[in-house]
Coordinates of C-alpha atoms in Angstrom, one line a residue:
Chain X
X236 CA -38.9 29.0 -27.3
X237 CA -36.1 31.2 -28.7
X238 CA -35.3 30.5 -32.4
X239 CA -31.9 32.2 -32.3
X240 CA -29.3 32.5 -29.6
X241 CA -29.1 35.9 -27.9
X242 CA -25.7 37.3 -26.9
X243 CA -26.6 36.7 -23.2
X244 CA -27.7 33.1 -23.9
X245 CA -24.5 32.5 -25.9
X246 CA -22.3 33.7 -23.1
X247 CA -24.2 31.6 -20.6
X248 CA -23.9 28.5 -22.7
X249 CA -20.2 29.2 -23.3
X250 CA -19.8 29.3 -19.5
X251 CA -21.6 26.0 -19.2
X252 CA -19.5 24.5 -21.9
X253 CA -16.4 25.6 -20.1
X254 CA -17.7 24.2 -16.8
X255 CA -18.5 21.0 -18.5
X256 CA -15.1 20.6 -20.0
X257 CA -13.4 21.6 -16.7
X258 CA -15.6 19.3 -14.6
X259 CA -15.0 16.4 -16.9
X260 CA -11.2 17.0 -17.1
X261 CA -11.1 17.5 -13.3
X262 CA -12.5 14.1 -12.5
X263 CA -9.2 12.2 -12.7
X264 CA -7.5 15.1 -11.0
X265 CA -9.5 14.5 -7.9
X266 CA -6.7 12.1 -7.0
X267 CA -4.3 15.1 -7.1
X268 CA -1.2 15.2 -5.1
X269 CA -0.5 17.5 -2.2
X270 CA 2.2 19.5 -4.0
X271 CA 5.8 20.2 -3.4
X272 CA 8.0 18.5 -0.9
X273 CA 8.1 20.1 2.6
X274 CA 11.1 19.5 4.9
X275 CA 10.8 16.1 6.6
X276 CA 8.2 14.9 4.1
X277 CA 8.2 11.8 2.0
X278 CA 7.5 13.6 -1.3
X279 CA 4.4 13.6 -3.5
X280 CA 1.9 12.5 -1.0
X281 CA -1.9 13.0 -1.1
X282 CA -3.2 16.0 0.8
X283 CA -4.8 13.7 3.4
X284 CA -1.4 12.4 4.6
X285 CA -0.3 14.5 7.6
X286 CA 3.2 14.7 9.1
X287 CA 3.3 14.2 12.9
X288 CA 6.0 14.4 15.5
X289 CA 5.0 11.1 17.1
X290 CA 3.8 8.0 15.3
X291 CA 0.2 6.8 15.7
X292 CA 1.6 3.7 17.4
X293 CA 2.5 4.4 21.0
X294 CA 6.0 3.3 21.9
X295 CA 7.5 2.8 25.3
X296 CA 11.2 3.0 24.5
X297 CA 12.2 2.2 28.1
X298 CA 10.3 -1.1 28.0
X299 CA 11.5 -2.0 24.5
X300 CA 14.5 -4.2 24.2
X301 CA 16.5 -5.3 21.2
X302 CA 14.8 -8.3 19.7
X303 CA 16.2 -11.2 17.8
X304 CA 14.7 -12.2 14.4
X305 CA 15.0 -15.9 15.1
X306 CA 12.4 -15.5 17.9
X307 CA 9.7 -14.8 15.4
X308 CA 7.7 -17.8 14.0
X309 CA 10.1 -17.7 11.0
X310 CA 12.9 -19.0 13.3
X311 CA 11.2 -20.6 16.3
X312 CA 7.9 -22.1 15.1
X313 CA 9.0 -25.6 16.0
X314 CA 9.6 -24.5 19.5
X315 CA 6.3 -22.7 19.8
X316 CA 4.0 -25.4 18.5
X317 CA 6.1 -28.5 19.6
X318 CA 8.2 -30.8 17.5
X319 CA 5.4 -33.4 16.9
X320 CA 2.8 -30.9 15.9
X321 CA 5.4 -29.0 13.8
X322 CA 6.2 -32.2 11.9
X323 CA 2.5 -33.0 11.4
X324 CA 1.8 -29.5 10.0
X325 CA 4.8 -29.7 7.6
X326 CA 3.6 -33.1 6.4
X327 CA 0.1 -31.7 5.9
X328 CA 1.5 -28.9 3.8
X329 CA 3.4 -31.3 1.6
X330 CA 0.4 -33.6 1.2
X331 CA -2.0 -30.7 0.4
X332 CA 0.3 -29.1 -2.1
X333 CA 0.6 -32.5 -4.0
X334 CA -3.2 -33.0 -3.7
X335 CA -4.0 -29.5 -5.0
X336 CA -1.6 -29.7 -7.9
X337 CA -2.8 -33.2 -8.8
X338 CA -6.4 -32.0 -8.8
X339 CA -5.2 -28.9 -10.8
X340 CA -7.2 -26.8 -8.4
X341 CA -7.4 -23.1 -9.6
X342 CA -4.5 -21.2 -8.2
X343 CA -2.6 -24.4 -7.5
X344 CA -2.2 -25.6 -11.1
X345 CA 1.2 -26.6 -12.5
X346 CA 1.4 -23.2 -14.2
X347 CA 0.8 -21.4 -10.9
X348 CA 3.5 -23.5 -9.2
X349 CA 5.9 -22.9 -12.1
X350 CA 5.4 -19.1 -12.1
X351 CA 6.0 -19.0 -8.3
X352 CA 9.2 -21.0 -8.7
X353 CA 10.3 -18.7 -11.6
X354 CA 9.7 -15.4 -9.9
X355 CA 11.6 -16.6 -6.8
X356 CA 14.7 -17.2 -8.9
X357 CA 17.6 -14.9 -9.8
X358 CA 18.0 -13.3 -6.4
X359 CA 21.4 -11.9 -5.5
X360 CA 22.9 -13.3 -2.4
X361 CA 22.4 -11.5 0.9
X362 CA 25.6 -9.8 2.0
X363 CA 26.0 -7.7 5.1
X364 CA 28.1 -5.0 3.3
X365 CA 26.8 -5.7 -0.2
X366 CA 28.8 -7.3 -3.1
X367 CA 31.5 -4.5 -2.9
X368 CA 32.2 -4.8 -6.6
X369 CA 31.3 -1.3 -7.7
X370 CA 34.3 1.0 -8.0
X371 CA 34.8 3.6 -5.2
X372 CA 35.7 7.3 -5.9
X373 CA 39.1 6.5 -4.4
X374 CA 39.7 3.8 -7.0
X375 CA 38.6 6.2 -9.7
X376 CA 40.9 8.9 -8.4
X377 CA 38.3 11.4 -7.4
X378 CA 37.0 12.7 -4.0
X379 CA 33.9 11.1 -2.6
X380 CA 30.5 12.7 -3.1
X381 CA 29.7 15.4 -0.5
X382 CA 26.3 17.0 0.0
X383 CA 24.0 18.4 2.7
X384 CA 21.8 15.8 4.4
X385 CA 18.8 17.1 2.5
X386 CA 20.5 16.9 -0.8
X387 CA 21.8 13.4 0.0
X388 CA 18.2 12.3 1.0
X389 CA 16.9 13.6 -2.4
X390 CA 19.7 11.8 -4.3
X391 CA 19.2 8.5 -2.5
X392 CA 15.4 8.8 -3.0
X393 CA 15.8 9.5 -6.8
X394 CA 18.3 6.6 -7.2
X395 CA 16.0 4.2 -5.3
X396 CA 13.0 5.1 -7.3
X397 CA 14.9 4.5 -10.5
X398 CA 16.0 1.1 -9.1
X399 CA 12.3 0.2 -8.6
X400 CA 11.6 1.2 -5.0
X401 CA 8.3 2.7 -3.9
X402 CA 8.5 5.2 -1.1
X403 CA 11.6 6.2 0.7
X404 CA 12.2 7.6 4.2
X405 CA 15.0 8.1 6.6
X406 CA 15.5 7.4 10.3
X407 CA 18.4 8.4 12.6
X408 CA 19.6 5.7 14.9
X409 CA 19.7 6.8 18.6
X410 CA 21.1 4.3 21.2
X411 CA 18.2 4.7 23.6
X412 CA 15.4 4.6 21.1
X413 CA 15.6 3.8 17.4
X414 CA 18.8 1.7 17.6
X415 CA 16.8 -0.8 19.6
X416 CA 15.0 -1.7 16.4
X417 CA 18.1 -3.2 14.9
X418 CA 18.0 -6.9 15.7
X419 CA 20.3 -8.2 18.5
X420 CA 20.9 -11.3 16.5
X421 CA 20.5 -12.2 12.9
X422 CA 18.1 -15.0 11.9
X423 CA 18.8 -18.7 12.2
X424 CA 20.9 -20.6 11.6
X425 CA 23.7 -18.1 11.8
X426 CA 22.4 -16.0 14.8
X427 CA 25.3 -13.6 14.5
X428 CA 25.2 -10.6 16.8
X429 CA 24.7 -7.2 15.3
X430 CA 27.1 -4.9 17.2
X431 CA 27.7 -1.2 17.2
X432 CA 31.2 -0.1 17.8
X433 CA 33.0 3.2 17.7
X434 CA 35.2 2.2 14.7
X435 CA 35.8 3.7 11.3
X436 CA 35.1 0.7 9.0
X437 CA 32.5 -1.9 9.6
X438 CA 33.3 -5.6 9.3
X439 CA 31.9 -9.1 9.8
X440 CA 33.5 -12.2 11.4
X441 CA 32.3 -15.7 12.5
X442 CA 30.5 -14.4 15.6
X443 CA 29.3 -10.9 14.8
X444 CA 28.5 -8.2 12.4
X445 CA 30.0 -4.9 13.5
X446 CA 28.4 -1.6 12.4
X447 CA 30.3 1.7 13.0
X448 CA 28.5 4.1 15.4
X449 CA 28.7 6.7 12.6
X450 CA 26.5 4.6 10.3
X451 CA 23.5 5.9 12.1
X452 CA 21.4 6.8 9.1
X453 CA 18.8 4.3 8.2
X454 CA 17.4 4.3 4.6
X455 CA 13.9 2.7 4.7
X456 CA 12.2 1.9 1.5
X457 CA 9.1 0.1 0.3
X458 CA 8.7 -2.1 -2.7
X459 CA 5.2 -2.2 -4.1
X460 CA 3.4 -5.6 -4.3
X461 CA 0.9 -6.5 -7.0
X462 CA -2.5 -5.5 -5.8
X463 CA -4.0 -7.8 -8.4
X464 CA -2.3 -11.1 -7.7
X465 CA -2.7 -10.6 -3.9
X466 CA -6.5 -10.9 -4.5
X467 CA -6.0 -14.5 -5.5
X468 CA -4.7 -15.7 -2.2
X469 CA -4.6 -18.2 -0.6
X470 CA -3.2 -19.9 -3.6
X471 CA 0.2 -20.2 -5.3
X472 CA -0.9 -17.3 -7.5
X473 CA -1.6 -15.2 -4.5
X474 CA 1.6 -16.3 -2.8
X475 CA 3.9 -15.4 -5.7
X476 CA 3.0 -11.8 -5.0
X477 CA 5.4 -11.7 -2.1
X478 CA 7.9 -14.0 -3.8
X479 CA 8.3 -11.6 -6.7
X480 CA 8.4 -8.6 -4.4
X481 CA 11.3 -10.1 -2.4
X482 CA 13.2 -10.9 -5.6
X483 CA 12.8 -7.3 -6.7
X484 CA 13.6 -5.9 -3.2
X485 CA 16.8 -7.9 -2.9
X486 CA 18.0 -6.7 -6.2
X487 CA 17.2 -3.1 -5.2
X488 CA 19.0 -3.6 -1.9
X489 CA 22.1 -4.9 -3.6
X490 CA 22.1 -2.0 -6.0
X491 CA 21.7 0.5 -3.2
X492 CA 24.7 -1.1 -1.4
X493 CA 26.7 -0.5 -4.6
X494 CA 25.4 3.0 -5.2
X495 CA 26.5 4.1 -1.7
X496 CA 29.9 2.4 -2.1
X497 CA 30.4 4.1 -5.5
X498 CA 29.6 7.5 -3.8
X499 CA 32.3 6.7 -1.2
X500 CA 30.2 5.6 1.7
X501 CA 29.7 2.4 3.7
X502 CA 26.4 0.5 4.0
X503 CA 25.2 -2.3 6.2
X504 CA 22.1 -4.4 5.4
X505 CA 20.5 -7.7 6.1
X506 CA 22.1 -11.0 5.5
X507 CA 18.9 -13.0 5.5
X508 CA 15.1 -12.4 4.9
X509 CA 14.0 -9.5 7.1
X510 CA 17.3 -9.9 9.0
X511 CA 18.6 -6.5 10.0
X512 CA 15.9 -4.9 12.1
X513 CA 12.2 -4.6 12.6
X514 CA 11.3 -3.2 9.3
X515 CA 7.6 -2.3 10.0
X516 CA 8.8 -0.2 12.9
X517 CA 11.4 1.6 10.8
X518 CA 8.7 2.2 8.1
X519 CA 6.4 3.8 10.6
X520 CA 9.1 6.0 12.1
X521 CA 10.2 7.0 8.6
X522 CA 6.7 8.0 7.6
X523 CA 6.1 5.3 5.1
X524 CA 2.9 4.2 6.7
X525 CA 1.0 3.4 9.9
X526 CA 0.6 0.2 11.9
X527 CA -2.8 -1.5 11.6
X528 CA -5.0 -4.3 12.8
X529 CA -3.0 -6.6 10.5
X530 CA 0.0 -5.8 12.8
X531 CA 1.6 -4.9 9.6
X532 CA 2.1 -1.5 8.0
X533 CA -0.5 0.2 5.8
X534 CA 0.8 2.8 3.4
X535 CA -1.1 5.7 1.8
X536 CA 0.2 4.7 -1.6
X537 CA -0.1 0.9 -1.7
X538 CA -2.3 0.0 1.3
X539 CA -0.8 -3.1 3.0
X540 CA 0.6 -4.3 -0.3
X541 CA 4.2 -3.2 0.3
X542 CA 7.4 -4.9 1.6
X543 CA 10.0 -2.9 3.5
X544 CA 13.7 -3.1 4.0
X545 CA 16.4 -1.0 5.7
X546 CA 20.0 -0.2 4.9
X547 CA 22.3 1.6 7.4
X548 CA 24.9 4.0 6.1
X549 CA 27.3 6.7 7.1
X550 CA 26.1 9.0 4.4
X551 CA 24.3 11.8 6.3
X552 CA 20.6 11.9 5.5
X553 CA 17.9 14.2 6.7
X554 CA 15.2 12.2 8.6
X555 CA 11.6 12.0 7.5
X556 CA 8.7 12.3 9.9
X557 CA 6.0 9.8 10.9
X558 CA 2.6 10.2 9.3
X559 CA -1.1 10.1 10.4
X560 CA -3.7 9.3 7.7
X561 CA -6.3 7.8 10.1
X562 CA -5.4 4.1 9.8
X563 CA -5.2 3.3 13.5
X564 CA -8.5 5.1 14.1
X565 CA -10.1 3.3 11.1
X566 CA -8.9 -0.1 12.3
X567 CA -10.9 0.3 15.6
X568 CA -14.1 0.3 13.5
X569 CA -13.0 -2.0 10.7
X570 CA -12.4 -5.6 11.5
X571 CA -12.5 -6.9 8.0
X572 CA -9.1 -8.6 8.0
X573 CA -9.7 -10.2 11.4
X574 CA -13.2 -11.4 10.4
X575 CA -12.0 -13.0 7.2
X576 CA -8.8 -14.5 8.7
X577 CA -9.4 -18.3 8.4
X578 CA -7.2 -19.0 11.3
X579 CA -8.6 -16.4 13.7
X580 CA -5.0 -15.1 14.3
X581 CA -5.8 -11.4 14.1
X582 CA -7.0 -9.4 17.0
X583 CA -10.7 -8.7 17.3
X584 CA -10.3 -6.2 20.1
X585 CA -11.5 -2.7 19.4
X586 CA -8.3 -1.1 20.7
X587 CA -4.6 -2.0 20.4
X588 CA -2.9 -3.3 23.5
X589 CA 0.5 -3.3 25.2
X590 CA 0.0 -7.1 25.9
X591 CA 1.8 -9.3 23.4
X592 CA 0.2 -12.6 22.3
X593 CA 3.5 -14.6 22.5
X594 CA 7.3 -14.5 22.3
X595 CA 7.0 -13.9 18.6
X596 CA 5.9 -10.3 19.4
X597 CA 8.3 -7.7 20.6
X598 CA 6.8 -5.8 23.7
X599 CA 7.2 -2.1 24.1
X600 CA 4.6 -0.7 21.7
X601 CA 0.8 -0.7 21.6
X602 CA -0.4 -2.8 18.7
X603 CA -3.0 -5.3 17.5
X604 CA -0.7 -8.2 18.3
X605 CA -1.5 -11.4 16.3
X606 CA -1.4 -15.1 17.2
X607 CA 1.4 -15.8 14.8
X608 CA 1.3 -19.6 15.4
X609 CA -2.3 -19.8 14.3
X610 CA -1.4 -17.9 11.2
X611 CA 1.5 -20.2 10.4
X612 CA -0.7 -23.3 11.0
X613 CA -3.1 -22.1 8.4
X614 CA -0.2 -21.4 6.0
X615 CA 0.7 -25.1 6.3
X616 CA -2.9 -26.1 5.7
X617 CA -3.4 -24.0 2.6
X618 CA 0.1 -24.7 1.5
X619 CA 1.0 -21.1 0.8
X620 CA 1.5 -17.9 2.7
X621 CA -2.3 -17.1 2.6
X622 CA -2.5 -13.3 2.3
X623 CA -6.3 -13.1 2.7
X624 CA -5.9 -10.3 5.3
X625 CA -4.0 -8.2 2.8
X626 CA -6.4 -8.9 0.0
X627 CA -9.6 -8.0 1.9
X628 CA -8.2 -4.8 3.6
X629 CA -10.2 -1.7 2.4
X630 CA -6.9 0.0 1.9
X631 CA -5.8 -2.7 -0.6
X632 CA -7.0 -0.8 -3.6
X633 CA -5.3 0.9 -6.6
X634 CA -6.1 4.5 -7.1
X635 CA -7.4 4.6 -10.6
X636 CA -11.0 5.2 -9.4
X637 CA -11.1 8.6 -7.7
X638 CA -13.5 7.3 -5.1
X639 CA -10.6 5.6 -3.3
X640 CA -9.0 8.9 -2.5
X641 CA -12.2 10.5 -1.4
X642 CA -12.8 7.6 1.0
X643 CA -9.2 7.7 2.2
X644 CA -9.4 11.5 2.6
X645 CA -12.6 11.1 4.6
X646 CA -11.1 8.5 6.9
X647 CA -8.1 10.7 7.5
X648 CA -10.4 13.6 8.4
X649 CA -13.1 12.1 10.5
X650 CA -13.9 8.6 12.0
X651 CA -17.6 9.3 11.9
X652 CA -18.2 7.6 8.6
X653 CA -15.9 4.6 9.2
X654 CA -18.6 2.0 9.8
X655 CA -20.5 3.1 6.7
X656 CA -17.4 3.0 4.6
X657 CA -16.5 -0.5 5.8
X658 CA -20.0 -1.7 4.8
X659 CA -19.7 -0.1 1.4
X660 CA -16.3 -1.6 0.9
X661 CA -17.6 -5.1 1.6
X662 CA -20.4 -4.6 -0.9
X663 CA -18.0 -3.3 -3.6
X664 CA -15.2 -5.9 -2.9
X665 CA -17.0 -9.0 -1.7
X666 CA -15.0 -11.8 -0.1
X667 CA -15.8 -15.3 1.0
X668 CA -14.1 -16.9 4.0
X669 CA -11.0 -18.9 3.1
X670 CA -11.5 -18.3 -0.7
X671 CA -9.6 -16.1 -3.2
X672 CA -11.5 -12.9 -3.9
X673 CA -11.3 -13.7 -7.6
X674 CA -11.0 -16.8 -9.8
X675 CA -7.3 -17.5 -10.4
X676 CA -8.0 -18.9 -13.8
X677 CA -9.3 -15.5 -14.9
X678 CA -5.9 -13.9 -14.3
X679 CA -4.3 -16.3 -16.8
X680 CA -6.7 -15.1 -19.5
X681 CA -5.6 -11.5 -19.2
X682 CA -2.8 -10.8 -21.6
X683 CA -2.7 -7.1 -20.9
X684 CA -1.4 -7.1 -17.3
X685 CA 0.8 -4.4 -15.8
X686 CA 4.5 -5.1 -15.7
X687 CA 5.4 -7.0 -12.4
X688 CA 1.7 -6.5 -11.6
X689 CA 2.2 -3.0 -10.3
X690 CA 1.4 0.5 -11.2
X691 CA 4.7 2.3 -10.8
X692 CA 2.8 5.7 -10.8
X693 CA 0.5 4.7 -7.9
X694 CA 0.3 7.0 -5.0
X695 CA -0.3 10.3 -6.7
X696 CA 3.2 10.6 -8.0
X697 CA 3.8 12.7 -11.1
X698 CA 6.9 10.7 -12.1
Chain B
X275 CA -8.9 12.7 -24.9
X276 CA -11.9 10.9 -23.6
X277 CA -12.5 13.7 -21.0
X278 CA -12.1 16.4 -23.7
X279 CA -14.8 14.6 -25.8
X280 CA -17.1 14.2 -22.8
X281 CA -16.6 17.9 -22.1
X282 CA -17.4 18.9 -25.7
X283 CA -20.5 16.7 -25.7
X284 CA -21.8 18.1 -22.4
X285 CA -21.0 21.7 -23.4
X286 CA -22.6 21.2 -26.8
X287 CA -25.7 19.7 -25.2
X288 CA -25.9 22.6 -22.8
X289 CA -25.8 25.1 -25.6
X290 CA -28.4 23.3 -27.5
X291 CA -30.7 23.0 -24.4
X292 CA -30.3 26.7 -23.6
X293 CA -30.9 27.7 -27.2
X294 CA -33.9 25.5 -27.7
X295 CA -35.7 25.5 -24.3
X296 CA -36.5 27.9 -21.5
X297 CA -34.6 26.7 -18.5
X298 CA -35.7 27.5 -15.0
X299 CA -33.4 27.6 -11.9
X300 CA -34.2 24.2 -10.5
X301 CA -33.3 22.6 -13.8
X302 CA -29.9 24.2 -13.5
X303 CA -29.5 22.7 -10.0
X304 CA -30.8 19.3 -10.9
X305 CA -28.9 19.2 -14.2
X306 CA -25.6 20.3 -12.8
X307 CA -25.9 17.8 -9.9
X308 CA -27.0 15.0 -12.2
X309 CA -24.2 15.6 -14.8
X310 CA -21.6 15.9 -12.1
X311 CA -22.7 12.6 -10.6
X312 CA -22.7 10.9 -14.0
X313 CA -19.2 12.2 -14.7
X314 CA -18.0 11.0 -11.3
X315 CA -19.6 7.7 -12.0
X316 CA -18.0 7.4 -15.4
X317 CA -14.5 8.2 -14.0
X318 CA -15.0 5.6 -11.2
X319 CA -16.5 3.0 -13.5
X320 CA -13.5 3.3 -15.9
X321 CA -11.1 3.5 -12.9
X322 CA -12.5 0.3 -11.4
X323 CA -12.3 -1.5 -14.8
X324 CA -8.6 -0.3 -15.1
X325 CA -8.1 -1.8 -11.6
X326 CA -9.6 -5.1 -12.9
X327 CA -12.4 -4.7 -10.3
X328 CA -15.5 -5.5 -12.4
X329 CA -17.8 -6.0 -9.4
X330 CA -16.9 -2.7 -8.0
X331 CA -17.4 -1.1 -11.4
X332 CA -20.9 -2.4 -11.5
X333 CA -21.5 -1.4 -7.9
X334 CA -20.5 2.2 -8.8
X335 CA -23.0 2.3 -11.6
X336 CA -25.7 1.3 -9.1
X337 CA -24.9 3.6 -6.2
X338 CA -23.7 6.7 -8.1
X339 CA -24.8 6.3 -11.7
X340 CA -28.4 5.6 -11.0
X341 CA -29.0 8.7 -8.7
X342 CA -27.1 10.8 -11.3
X343 CA -29.3 9.5 -14.1
X344 CA -32.5 10.2 -12.0
X345 CA -31.4 13.8 -11.3
X346 CA -30.5 14.5 -14.9
X347 CA -33.8 13.0 -16.1
X348 CA -35.7 15.0 -13.5
X349 CA -34.1 18.2 -14.9
X350 CA -35.6 17.4 -18.3
X351 CA -38.9 15.8 -17.2
X352 CA -39.9 17.9 -14.2
X353 CA -40.8 21.1 -16.1
X354 CA -43.0 19.1 -18.6
X355 CA -44.8 17.5 -15.7
X356 CA -45.3 20.8 -14.0
X357 CA -46.6 22.4 -17.3
X358 CA -48.9 19.4 -17.8
X359 CA -50.3 19.8 -14.3
X360 CA -50.8 23.6 -14.9
X361 CA -52.7 23.0 -18.1
X362 CA -54.8 20.3 -16.4
X363 CA -55.6 22.7 -13.6
X364 CA -56.5 25.4 -16.1
X365 CA -58.9 23.1 -17.9

């Protein structure tokens, strides 16, 4: 054995030291981002997210008609399951919630109820054209903001990120295609018509909401939901994930209205929950995600744990392209959400279908349509909005561990390993039918939680 | 900072090994693969803990850490076993 280092050995060892340091430092960087923004991109995406010209969900625009939000189970559940059954389910929900809180069942304790009530408070009112309290450039005595569609897109994106939005994309409304995604009528009880007219200034009266034809730019953005609290569904603790996200989303939406107004432009948004249009469809077309077996959007950044909303404006905005990162192919092999759905509402078919499951689905696209009434019946049974399908989805993972991105990159590249990856996911993140994935009481013992339960740098962003 | 320290420890260990022992080619292969797998395990273990996914963290130790450890140990033990076998044969 050598007693002293020779020069050759020293250089060799130095190389190994360097390699060691590099390798060790590189480990977190395996989750690196794809680089600079390309035209039509949602920026700062992982390398495995590809822009495509057509979304991975097939759409037959000729078959698609404008839909009304009140026809979903949010607005017509009583009609779909019958008045007697509806009353019985509502009564069951009331009884169960009282029983669970009285028993102080984990996830349904008084503190869980209280937190859910709290995070649902403080929401600004929904207004079709926003509060209209911000000063306009005209009022300030300056010309309105002017920029190219690309610059405008960047500015809106930066502003939205600062307000708390996740990813941001843009869609142009065309009468024969994308404009059909704006609801014909707003939700119950108002059921006002959403009308497009060739006018200069939009308005609202007792019967309708009138959007100028020139407000053809749809701003579509996601708001990240807490990955962590979603794991505790179906409980009040799991349920407050969406409650808090809606509170944040409505505040952001209101601020966006005011931002556009203060730049000198009009904006038109929802006047009720999910009211303006079919947000998942907009999200897919804007490149924020792909449809999935959940019949909801899965995003590269947050998996299924995101909520979406849309605002229409006359500020010209460059559109973003749809994306393909392998979700629709992966869902053919992965039925985790459907297998763990306590109500059996999700499709177990291998392939998506053009056939809808009921009037709560809008025909004209090929999807994994769900039995929404079964889903709602279970909501009444467990007393909350369940969320198990979101919790067990293999994409429902934060990206601290670099393995997630290697897996997602593999799925985006080849479907050959899908079954293996599904099995591994079920071993690493075990779930039990109808039960939360984690003990809700353990969440209350953690005093070092992320703000709002989210990682605002999730998704490979360097900001 | 953690990764800098890990790099220094690995690099220092490598210098010491090269200085003190004669390393054959398959030790490089096994050693580099083993250390890479252990580093990957460490990153994922800490990542899963940061995600508050304790079960997944443990699972990563089992499916990646264990093979990494075996490879790294083989790099150290295999030459000794081979030498022992050679001396036994010579006797």
